[in-house]
Amino acid sequence: GLFAALARDPALAPIRARAGRGDLRGAGGLLWERFQEAAPRRFFEGAASGPPPRPVTPTLGGARGDVIAAAEAVCRKRSDLLGYGALSFGDPVDWHLDPVSGRRAPLVHWTRLDPLDRAGVGDSKVVWELNRHQWLVSLAQAYRWTGDEGYAERFAACVREWIQANPRGWGINWASSLEVSLRLISWCWALVLFRGSGALSSGLFIRMLAGISAHATHVARYLSRYFSPNTHLTGEALGLFYAGVLFPELGPARRWRGLGLSILLEQIERQVLPDGVYFEQSTCYQRYTVEIYLHFLILAARNRVAVPAAIGERVQRMLDFLLAVRRPDGSMPQIGDADGGRLLPLARRTPEDFGDLFSTAAALFGRAEYAWAAGGPAPETFWLLGPTGLEAIEALRSVPPASPHSRLFPDGGYAVMRSGWEPDAHQLVFDVGPLGCPVSSGHGHADLLSLQCAVFGRPHLVDAGTYCYTAEPAWRDYFRSTAAHSTVMVDGRGQAVPAGPFRWQSRPRTRLRAWRSTAAFDLADADHDAYRQLPDPVVHRRRVLFVKPRYWIVVDDFEGTAEHQVELRFQFAPLQLSVDPTLWARAQGPDGRGLLLRPFATVALKAEVREGEVAPMQGWVSPDYGQRRPAPVLVYTAVAPLPLRLLTLLYPTETPGGPQPAVAPLLDEAGTAVGLVFERSGETIRLDALPSEGEAQP
């Protein structure tokens, strides 16, 4: 059993001796005492210390109230998971139930289950979110804040029930090694935070320790090296590292620690591109990856495990990318899939709020621009780094980045154009990268050459989000389709066809042709080959010009020979949107400021606004997993022979209902639009006067 598998450490001889005499309770008591004494040195400083001291309590704001509210919800057996509120899994808890669909996964060996089979198991994502046991950590945090043994008693009861209902290797909760690893991490946190509680007996500790050993053994045996060598693999490696450093008394601990360490060191160079973009083209999964490596770096330092400096440098490049695409209002745009989960949510936070990452990174790396992006010390930083982490942030002079406002990320494929770092600045993110990553494009969207745009700080053009993975296939396909992004469709077709919830039939290629950024303008130029598969092949080329600091001109060129239908689509956030007979569209938020938009073409254009439609699906956004809400999509349609050019002005305006700018296309001798003329100011923008391909390589 567990005692026979202890490490060959002379300090453990008294424990082995008692176990050898059959005194398992006495042996367990000694092991429990050893853990309580040693864990604070091995674990995160904030979790290892006592309740948050009074001097730092004001810094944590409403974190105490949020934690206690979450713990009370657990005690009432109600769960807010992902984007779902007040879910009930029954009383006693049914650990295999998806309460959204009402389906229950059978208790069979995990190898006989298909987690993607919604008919057989429901939405495994919802089931797994409960079984990550991250809410047990909320109970433990509330116990640390209050000393209320009721939280510890609820924790002990839940763990006993779970162990009884989930025998090793049986059921949906063993079918994903990542989920097993995340539960292991939650148990580690709960054990450290609840140590000293009378409700956590040595007997329960030994049962949990045996469970952690079983979890780590399962993860090590079934690593996601082939099926999902992405955040699945790094998340599994982190769980092994956790188990290895926190429980060195266990015989396999050294191997777990070494295996986790080697994977984390190896995978960061494979999964994080040189410019800091995560290779699956997803800000949500980039967040996961940063969280994984922040936990790893802090745990390694606490346990004197040497980590090459290059790891911290690559993590900072990831944060630099997130800092660049972060909107002026502080929110993070959704790019690619977003599953609504976190590595370990130590505080309540909306999906678009990445302030905790920047806060902890500011303390860890001493970067003032991260402290600025965080907006102040985050509660998560206290739990990870303790009071010294908060002091480190407060010692920094919080300033915005000194780097240029606009920046190209050539490896990931994103051109970021912004007027400044002020909260009411303008920003546009132009996706010039691939569809997902070569290993697995499953978390990528068919969003080639798409735009996201914030004006006066607030999001206007957005990625529609994700909504679900397996629960509703039609909605899954819609939210990752070209129709849900601000780009172009040809002949009613998207850029790629789904081949399952995490696959595509083909992976079109994108090419960045040029990039240039000066004090006066930014210019990005790219094309893709997604529509070369049409009977009459079409190449879509898009150029985006930012005339600083005021407006953008988007030029879409379609190369082909036959007649085609072209749809120019703009997916807006939930805003008030109108379009007039002259094709001018106006989107505005509650304060009246907003975005004016108008395309110019030499052929007739039809303008439509669609919102909340289901046949066909269009005009929706998903702010969180399991949530969807209507939001307007603006569609301009032309049916014309190719080649064809559409030239679109994106013009931020502060005047509610005010006049549009007097602007007209500038035509060359062939009648092709080559620029815009602003008639009141006399300003003329000529595209043919800008640097051409070859003069502005990235």
XYZ file of C-alpha atoms in Angstrom, residues 74-649:
576
model
C -20.705 25.260 -2.155
C -22.254 24.603 1.243
C -25.693 25.126 -0.329
C -24.698 22.632 -3.050
C -25.128 25.156 -5.858
C -22.392 25.627 -8.446
C -21.542 28.523 -10.746
C -19.410 26.819 -13.389
C -18.099 28.268 -16.651
C -20.898 30.506 -17.935
C -23.627 28.576 -16.127
C -25.144 29.822 -12.892
C -26.512 27.915 -9.881
C -26.170 24.420 -11.330
C -27.353 21.553 -9.148
C -25.613 18.175 -9.325
C -28.011 16.581 -6.852
C -27.854 15.712 -3.161
C -25.736 13.735 -2.686
C -23.648 15.064 -5.556
C -23.753 13.016 -8.755
C -20.152 13.349 -9.917
C -20.942 11.902 -13.366
C -23.909 14.127 -14.266
C -24.112 16.918 -16.814
C -26.994 18.934 -15.319
C -27.312 21.118 -18.423
C -28.311 18.233 -20.693
C -29.472 15.892 -17.943
C -27.215 13.119 -19.260
C -25.094 10.967 -16.972
C -21.878 9.226 -17.974
C -21.881 5.504 -17.070
C -19.489 4.175 -14.440
C -17.322 2.027 -16.699
C -13.573 1.917 -17.209
C -12.434 5.232 -18.650
C -11.032 3.595 -21.799
C -14.600 2.647 -22.803
C -15.806 6.254 -22.749
C -15.642 8.861 -25.497
C -15.651 12.305 -23.833
C -16.773 13.872 -27.136
C -19.889 11.659 -27.311
C -22.593 14.038 -26.117
C -25.280 11.343 -26.391
C -23.351 9.034 -24.090
C -21.836 11.425 -21.540
C -23.443 14.836 -22.087
C -21.087 17.807 -22.159
C -17.967 16.380 -20.545
C -16.641 19.921 -20.191
C -19.368 20.715 -17.629
C -18.882 17.418 -15.761
C -15.136 17.928 -15.615
C -15.423 21.509 -14.421
C -17.157 20.267 -11.261
C -14.641 17.460 -10.851
C -11.638 19.744 -11.100
C -12.513 20.489 -7.448
C -11.397 24.085 -7.759
C -14.389 25.026 -5.628
C -12.796 23.016 -2.804
C -10.017 25.592 -2.892
C -12.644 28.314 -2.434
C -13.782 26.487 0.713
C -10.178 26.325 1.870
C -9.588 30.031 1.211
C -12.730 30.892 3.168
C -11.440 28.738 6.025
C -8.151 30.661 5.988
C -10.022 33.966 6.074
C -12.475 33.006 8.821
C -11.325 29.907 10.702
C -14.864 28.531 10.310
C -14.633 24.756 10.734
C -17.898 24.375 8.834
C -15.990 24.915 5.597
C -13.474 22.235 6.555
C -16.254 19.809 7.449
C -17.920 20.361 4.073
C -14.575 19.794 2.362
C -13.970 16.530 4.220
C -17.454 15.254 3.382
C -17.083 16.096 -0.329
C -13.711 14.380 -0.628
C -14.960 11.216 1.065
C -17.990 11.124 -1.237
C -15.851 11.671 -4.326
C -13.347 8.936 -3.470
C -16.206 6.511 -2.879
C -17.976 7.374 -6.147
C -14.893 7.496 -8.397
C -12.778 4.351 -8.013
C -9.402 4.626 -9.660
C -9.651 4.363 -13.434
C -13.439 4.175 -13.538
C -15.733 6.781 -14.996
C -15.585 10.010 -16.958
C -13.422 11.706 -14.335
C -10.429 9.538 -15.261
C -10.901 9.946 -19.027
C -8.715 13.052 -19.384
C -5.256 13.198 -17.871
C -5.429 16.990 -17.846
C -8.571 16.888 -15.710
C -6.931 14.370 -13.374
C -3.949 16.707 -13.062
C -6.070 19.781 -12.349
C -7.930 17.889 -9.615
C -4.577 16.836 -8.143
C -3.540 20.501 -8.038
C -6.781 21.455 -6.277
C -6.233 18.739 -3.671
C -2.716 20.050 -3.036
C -4.018 23.548 -2.376
C -6.847 22.304 -0.173
C -4.555 20.147 1.954
C -2.153 23.017 2.561
C -4.885 25.545 3.344
C -6.868 23.183 5.601
C -3.841 21.853 7.505
C -4.416 22.301 11.198
C -8.186 21.930 10.918
C -9.753 19.399 13.236
C -12.007 18.252 10.411
C -9.032 17.020 8.398
C -7.974 13.875 10.240
C -4.830 11.892 9.608
C -7.056 9.137 8.203
C -8.549 11.444 5.570
C -5.093 12.820 4.804
C -3.800 9.306 4.104
C -6.785 8.587 1.840
C -6.130 11.813 -0.060
C -2.411 11.105 -0.241
C -3.171 7.694 -1.724
C -5.522 9.444 -4.141
C -2.854 11.956 -5.137
C -0.448 9.082 -5.756
C -3.074 7.390 -7.930
C -3.719 10.655 -9.795
C -0.023 11.277 -10.471
C 0.548 7.665 -11.528
C -2.374 7.891 -13.965
C -1.135 11.176 -15.430
C 2.432 9.906 -15.837
C 1.173 6.765 -17.576
C -1.285 8.491 -19.915
C 0.380 11.752 -20.882
C -1.137 13.660 -23.809
C 1.962 13.392 -25.969
C 0.001 12.394 -29.065
C -3.689 13.331 -28.780
C -3.395 16.870 -27.363
C 0.252 17.902 -27.002
C -0.741 21.427 -26.025
C -2.005 22.817 -22.708
C -3.135 19.271 -21.925
C 0.480 18.131 -21.839
C 1.868 21.141 -19.967
C -1.030 21.071 -17.484
C -0.343 17.396 -16.833
C 3.352 18.122 -16.386
C 2.553 20.836 -13.856
C 0.435 18.396 -11.825
C 3.339 15.951 -11.745
C 5.678 18.733 -10.640
C 3.221 19.730 -7.879
C 3.027 16.149 -6.584
C 6.772 15.700 -6.801
C 7.754 18.782 -4.806
C 4.934 18.725 -2.229
C 5.086 15.005 -1.397
C 8.746 13.901 -1.587
C 7.916 11.197 0.979
C 6.256 9.186 -1.795
C 8.555 6.801 -3.627
C 7.734 7.963 -7.189
C 7.905 11.670 -6.240
C 11.399 12.222 -7.625
C 10.366 10.688 -10.953
C 7.176 12.766 -11.092
C 9.101 15.933 -10.397
C 11.732 15.133 -13.010
C 9.186 14.157 -15.642
C 7.092 17.270 -15.053
C 10.186 19.455 -15.132
C 11.521 17.985 -18.375
C 8.173 18.341 -20.168
C 7.700 21.945 -19.063
C 11.222 22.894 -20.150
C 10.824 21.118 -23.486
C 7.310 22.222 -24.398
C 7.606 25.970 -23.923
C 9.805 26.236 -27.012
C 7.435 24.026 -29.008
C 4.199 25.674 -27.933
C 5.253 29.308 -27.586
C 6.476 30.942 -30.784
C 9.548 33.196 -30.710
C 7.397 36.355 -30.688
C 5.456 35.143 -27.640
C 2.254 33.967 -29.341
C 0.869 30.622 -28.159
C 0.809 28.241 -31.115
C -2.912 27.379 -30.978
C -3.896 30.980 -31.833
C -6.073 31.421 -28.737
C -5.837 34.098 -26.058
C -7.714 31.816 -23.639
C -5.214 28.987 -24.035
C -2.369 31.487 -23.971
C -3.704 32.492 -20.556
C -3.695 28.851 -19.444
C -0.092 28.525 -20.588
C 1.063 31.647 -18.758
C -0.706 30.453 -15.596
C 0.958 27.042 -15.868
C 4.418 28.549 -16.160
C 3.913 31.154 -13.430
C 2.923 28.376 -11.010
C 5.883 26.325 -12.189
C 8.423 29.130 -11.777
C 7.184 30.053 -8.296
C 7.082 26.434 -7.078
C 10.515 25.756 -8.545
C 11.989 28.768 -6.746
C 10.368 27.748 -3.439
C 11.924 24.285 -3.774
C 15.323 25.410 -5.114
C 14.801 23.701 -8.460
C 17.016 25.340 -11.066
C 15.159 26.621 -14.131
C 16.959 28.129 -17.160
C 16.533 31.893 -17.478
C 15.176 31.335 -20.995
C 11.936 29.975 -19.520
C 11.164 33.214 -17.703
C 12.130 35.182 -20.795
C 9.711 33.198 -22.979
C 6.922 33.680 -20.417
C 7.530 37.432 -20.541
C 7.248 37.369 -24.324
C 3.842 35.723 -23.916
C 2.817 38.475 -21.526
C 4.145 41.126 -23.903
C 1.848 39.798 -26.627
C -1.130 39.825 -24.271
C -0.210 43.359 -23.243
C -0.187 44.423 -26.897
C -3.599 42.954 -27.769
C -5.164 44.012 -24.451
C -7.832 46.592 -25.235
C -7.481 50.153 -23.944
C -10.304 49.531 -21.446
C -8.271 46.683 -19.933
C -10.276 43.791 -21.375
C -8.676 40.983 -23.381
C -10.106 40.153 -26.823
C -11.155 36.602 -27.523
C -9.054 35.078 -30.276
C -9.770 31.463 -31.151
C -11.394 29.047 -28.729
C -12.205 29.945 -25.130
C -13.442 27.214 -22.781
C -14.222 29.426 -19.790
C -11.838 27.559 -17.488
C -8.731 28.513 -15.545
C -5.736 26.634 -14.204
C -6.843 27.583 -10.675
C -9.243 30.495 -10.106
C -8.039 31.933 -6.791
C -10.336 34.963 -7.127
C -13.525 35.843 -8.940
C -12.763 37.243 -12.374
C -14.553 37.594 -15.713
C -13.088 35.757 -18.735
C -11.784 38.950 -20.373
C -10.001 40.126 -17.192
C -6.333 39.075 -17.250
C -5.296 41.456 -14.467
C -4.159 38.626 -12.211
C -1.583 37.438 -14.762
C -0.082 40.898 -15.051
C -0.143 41.415 -11.278
C 1.719 38.202 -10.463
C 4.118 38.699 -13.371
C 4.860 42.252 -12.202
C 5.877 40.937 -8.786
C 7.831 38.006 -10.217
C 9.701 39.804 -12.996
C 9.772 43.378 -11.655
C 8.113 44.800 -14.791
C 6.444 48.191 -14.249
C 4.299 47.901 -17.388
C 2.781 44.683 -16.046
C 1.883 46.487 -12.817
C 0.243 49.185 -14.953
C -1.765 46.602 -16.907
C -2.828 44.864 -13.687
C -4.372 48.051 -12.333
C -3.144 47.189 -8.841
C -2.171 44.099 -6.844
C -4.486 41.132 -7.431
C -5.694 38.693 -4.751
C -4.188 35.831 -6.769
C -0.766 37.398 -6.307
C -1.167 37.253 -2.534
C -2.025 33.552 -2.573
C 0.897 32.734 -4.875
C 3.582 35.064 -3.508
C 2.306 36.202 -0.123
C 2.612 39.719 1.324
C 6.058 40.083 -0.243
C 4.470 39.758 -3.685
C 2.065 42.608 -2.973
C 4.910 44.715 -1.622
C 6.929 44.045 -4.784
C 4.111 45.390 -6.958
C 3.563 48.456 -4.809
C 7.289 49.218 -5.009
C 7.088 49.422 -8.808
C 6.338 52.677 -10.576
C 3.269 51.715 -12.603
C 3.810 53.023 -16.142
C 2.511 51.994 -19.585
C 4.880 50.232 -21.975
C 7.737 52.229 -23.415
C 7.607 50.122 -26.579
C 5.881 51.456 -29.715
C 2.107 51.627 -29.625
C 1.804 49.467 -32.756
C 3.561 46.176 -33.255
C 3.718 43.167 -35.545
C 3.972 39.640 -34.151
C 5.271 37.881 -37.276
C 5.447 34.321 -35.930
C 1.944 34.225 -34.483
C 0.562 36.465 -37.207
C -1.000 39.515 -35.549
C -0.623 43.172 -36.476
C -1.642 45.443 -33.607
C -2.342 49.089 -34.421
C -3.133 51.572 -31.672
C -3.229 55.313 -31.105
C -1.729 55.098 -27.619
C -1.949 53.486 -24.197
C -4.631 55.795 -22.772
C -7.909 54.210 -21.547
C -9.814 55.916 -24.388
C -7.315 55.087 -27.148
C -8.182 53.368 -30.445
C -6.871 49.888 -31.261
C -7.187 47.368 -34.087
C -5.937 43.767 -34.163
C -5.489 42.329 -37.668
C -5.182 38.530 -37.833
C -2.586 37.678 -40.478
C -1.734 34.278 -38.997
C -2.697 30.653 -39.666
C -5.768 28.658 -38.706
C -4.635 27.111 -35.417
C -1.325 25.294 -35.161
C 0.182 22.570 -37.374
C -0.050 19.940 -34.617
C -3.754 20.499 -33.992
C -5.830 23.280 -35.472
C -8.747 22.313 -33.225
C -8.765 25.492 -31.128
C -8.310 27.794 -34.123
C -11.171 29.585 -35.853
C -11.747 30.182 -39.563
C -10.909 33.841 -39.007
C -8.179 34.544 -41.565
C -7.597 38.280 -42.133
C -10.240 39.156 -39.543
C -10.360 42.403 -37.578
C -11.083 43.302 -33.980
C -11.401 46.977 -33.184
C -11.784 49.072 -30.036
C -12.613 52.771 -30.293
C -12.446 55.190 -27.392
C -11.237 52.220 -25.386
C -14.313 50.043 -25.864
C -14.696 46.917 -28.035
C -16.708 47.432 -31.214
C -15.601 44.761 -33.709
C -15.106 41.462 -31.875
C -14.553 37.743 -32.253
C -17.943 36.138 -31.613
C -16.476 33.713 -29.059
C -16.923 29.963 -28.614
C -20.143 29.108 -26.712
C -19.664 25.311 -26.561
C -17.517 22.404 -27.695
C -19.571 19.216 -28.001
C -23.016 19.967 -26.529
C -24.547 21.581 -29.645
C -22.583 20.796 -32.832
C -24.368 23.333 -35.039
C -23.588 26.163 -32.628
C -20.030 24.899 -32.217
C -19.529 25.110 -35.966
C -21.151 28.540 -36.229
C -19.075 30.279 -33.580
C -15.774 29.159 -35.095
C -16.894 29.787 -38.670
C -15.887 32.621 -40.962
C -19.434 34.014 -40.667
C -18.823 34.829 -36.989
C -15.762 36.991 -37.689
C -15.033 40.345 -39.298
C -13.625 39.095 -42.562
C -14.917 38.008 -46.009
C -16.947 35.092 -47.363
C -17.038 34.172 -51.057
C -20.016 32.443 -52.704
C -21.514 31.837 -49.262
C -18.565 29.691 -48.234
C -16.332 29.991 -45.222
C -12.578 29.600 -45.228
C -12.602 26.052 -43.832
C -15.069 23.209 -43.279
C -15.319 21.517 -39.847
C -14.505 17.812 -39.603
C -15.610 17.352 -35.988
C -15.589 19.583 -32.905
C -11.799 19.972 -32.934
C -10.819 19.340 -36.549
C -11.002 20.963 -39.986
C -11.103 19.275 -43.382
C -8.266 21.480 -44.592
C -5.988 24.153 -43.210
C -5.698 27.148 -45.545
C -2.515 29.189 -45.603
C -2.035 32.872 -44.908
C 0.834 34.988 -46.195
C 2.019 38.252 -44.670
C 3.115 40.368 -47.607
C 4.217 43.554 -45.873
C 4.246 45.521 -42.629
C 5.392 49.036 -41.913
C 4.872 51.273 -38.892
C 5.816 54.967 -38.766
C 4.807 57.976 -36.707
C 2.155 58.809 -39.315
C 0.695 55.427 -40.265
C 0.696 51.649 -39.890
C 0.246 49.370 -42.889
C -0.283 45.598 -42.885
C -0.787 43.573 -46.066
C -1.694 39.863 -46.225
C -3.551 37.281 -48.290
C -4.787 33.690 -47.983
C -5.586 30.768 -50.268
C -8.799 29.466 -48.653
C -10.890 30.227 -51.743
C -8.505 28.698 -54.259
C -10.634 25.535 -53.944
C -13.559 27.167 -55.759
C -14.233 26.129 -59.389
C -12.960 29.590 -60.302
C -10.143 30.054 -57.774
C -10.194 33.277 -55.763
C -7.421 34.903 -53.733
C -8.446 37.319 -50.996
C -5.919 40.018 -50.188
C -6.523 42.510 -47.364
C -4.569 45.630 -46.517
C -5.218 47.656 -43.381
C -3.955 51.236 -43.170
C -4.076 53.120 -39.863
C -3.871 56.870 -40.427
C -2.691 57.866 -36.977
C -4.282 58.586 -34.639
C -7.756 58.807 -36.154
C -9.042 56.150 -38.559
C -8.461 53.004 -40.594
C -8.865 52.197 -44.279
C -9.386 48.510 -45.130
C -8.711 47.438 -48.713
C -10.036 44.056 -49.851
C -8.908 42.785 -53.247
C -10.373 39.679 -54.870
C -8.386 38.090 -57.680
C -10.300 35.778 -60.027
C -11.944 35.684 -63.434
C -15.609 34.709 -63.027
C -18.580 36.289 -61.287
C -18.761 35.697 -57.532
C -20.770 36.744 -54.519
C -18.635 38.547 -51.961
C -19.779 39.191 -48.386
C -17.908 41.785 -46.348
C -18.802 40.988 -42.725
C -18.332 43.006 -39.533
C -19.251 41.316 -36.249
C -20.004 43.906 -33.583
C -20.199 43.687 -29.823
C -23.719 44.129 -28.369
C -24.099 47.763 -29.429
C -26.688 49.920 -31.131
C -26.037 49.604 -34.879
C -27.817 51.254 -37.792
C -27.130 51.565 -41.517
C -28.560 54.205 -43.860
C -29.366 54.052 -47.604
C -25.961 55.566 -48.473
C -24.281 52.527 -46.845
C -22.995 54.465 -43.819
C -23.191 52.338 -40.666
C -23.062 53.771 -37.157
C -22.320 51.749 -34.020
C -22.435 53.481 -30.668
C -22.209 52.592 -27.015
C -24.013 54.007 -23.974
C -21.948 57.221 -23.981
C -22.813 57.965 -27.622
C -19.265 57.613 -28.902
C -18.710 54.954 -31.490
C -17.625 53.878 -34.937
C -18.719 55.022 -38.384
C -18.141 52.584 -41.227
C -18.638 52.765 -44.990
C -17.435 50.655 -47.915
C -16.705 52.078 -51.369
C -16.855 50.019 -54.559
C -17.387 50.390 -58.286
C -20.237 47.851 -58.144
C -23.554 47.864 -56.298
C -23.464 46.873 -52.632
C -26.349 45.635 -50.506
C -26.211 46.387 -46.759
C -27.925 44.330 -44.053
C -27.817 44.165 -40.261
C -28.551 40.760 -38.775
C -28.938 40.052 -35.069
C -29.926 36.981 -33.068
C -30.965 34.889 -36.089
C -30.992 31.088 -36.095
C -31.819 30.219 -39.729
C -29.122 30.731 -40.718
C -27.214 31.401 -37.508
C -25.778 34.903 -37.447
C -25.577 37.899 -35.181
C -24.438 36.304 -31.912
C -21.581 36.611 -29.435
C -20.576 34.338 -26.563
C -18.955 36.128 -23.599
C -18.388 32.853 -21.728
C -18.714 29.111 -22.224
C -22.400 28.172 -22.280
C -23.584 31.750 -22.842
C -24.732 33.396 -26.052
C -26.455 36.689 -26.689
C -27.578 38.604 -29.775
C -25.137 41.115 -31.241
C -25.382 42.806 -34.637
C -23.423 41.670 -37.647
C -23.148 44.103 -40.553
C -22.997 42.458 -43.989
C -22.227 44.190 -47.287
C -22.848 41.959 -50.304
C -21.745 42.360 -53.908
C -22.277 40.061 -56.888
C -19.777 40.983 -59.573
C -17.098 39.664 -61.902
C -13.574 39.580 -60.511
C -11.141 41.189 -60.025
C -12.905 43.398 -57.493
C -11.808 45.901 -54.873
C -13.724 47.036 -51.782
C -12.356 49.964 -49.818
C -13.821 50.492 -46.319
C -13.398 53.413 -43.925
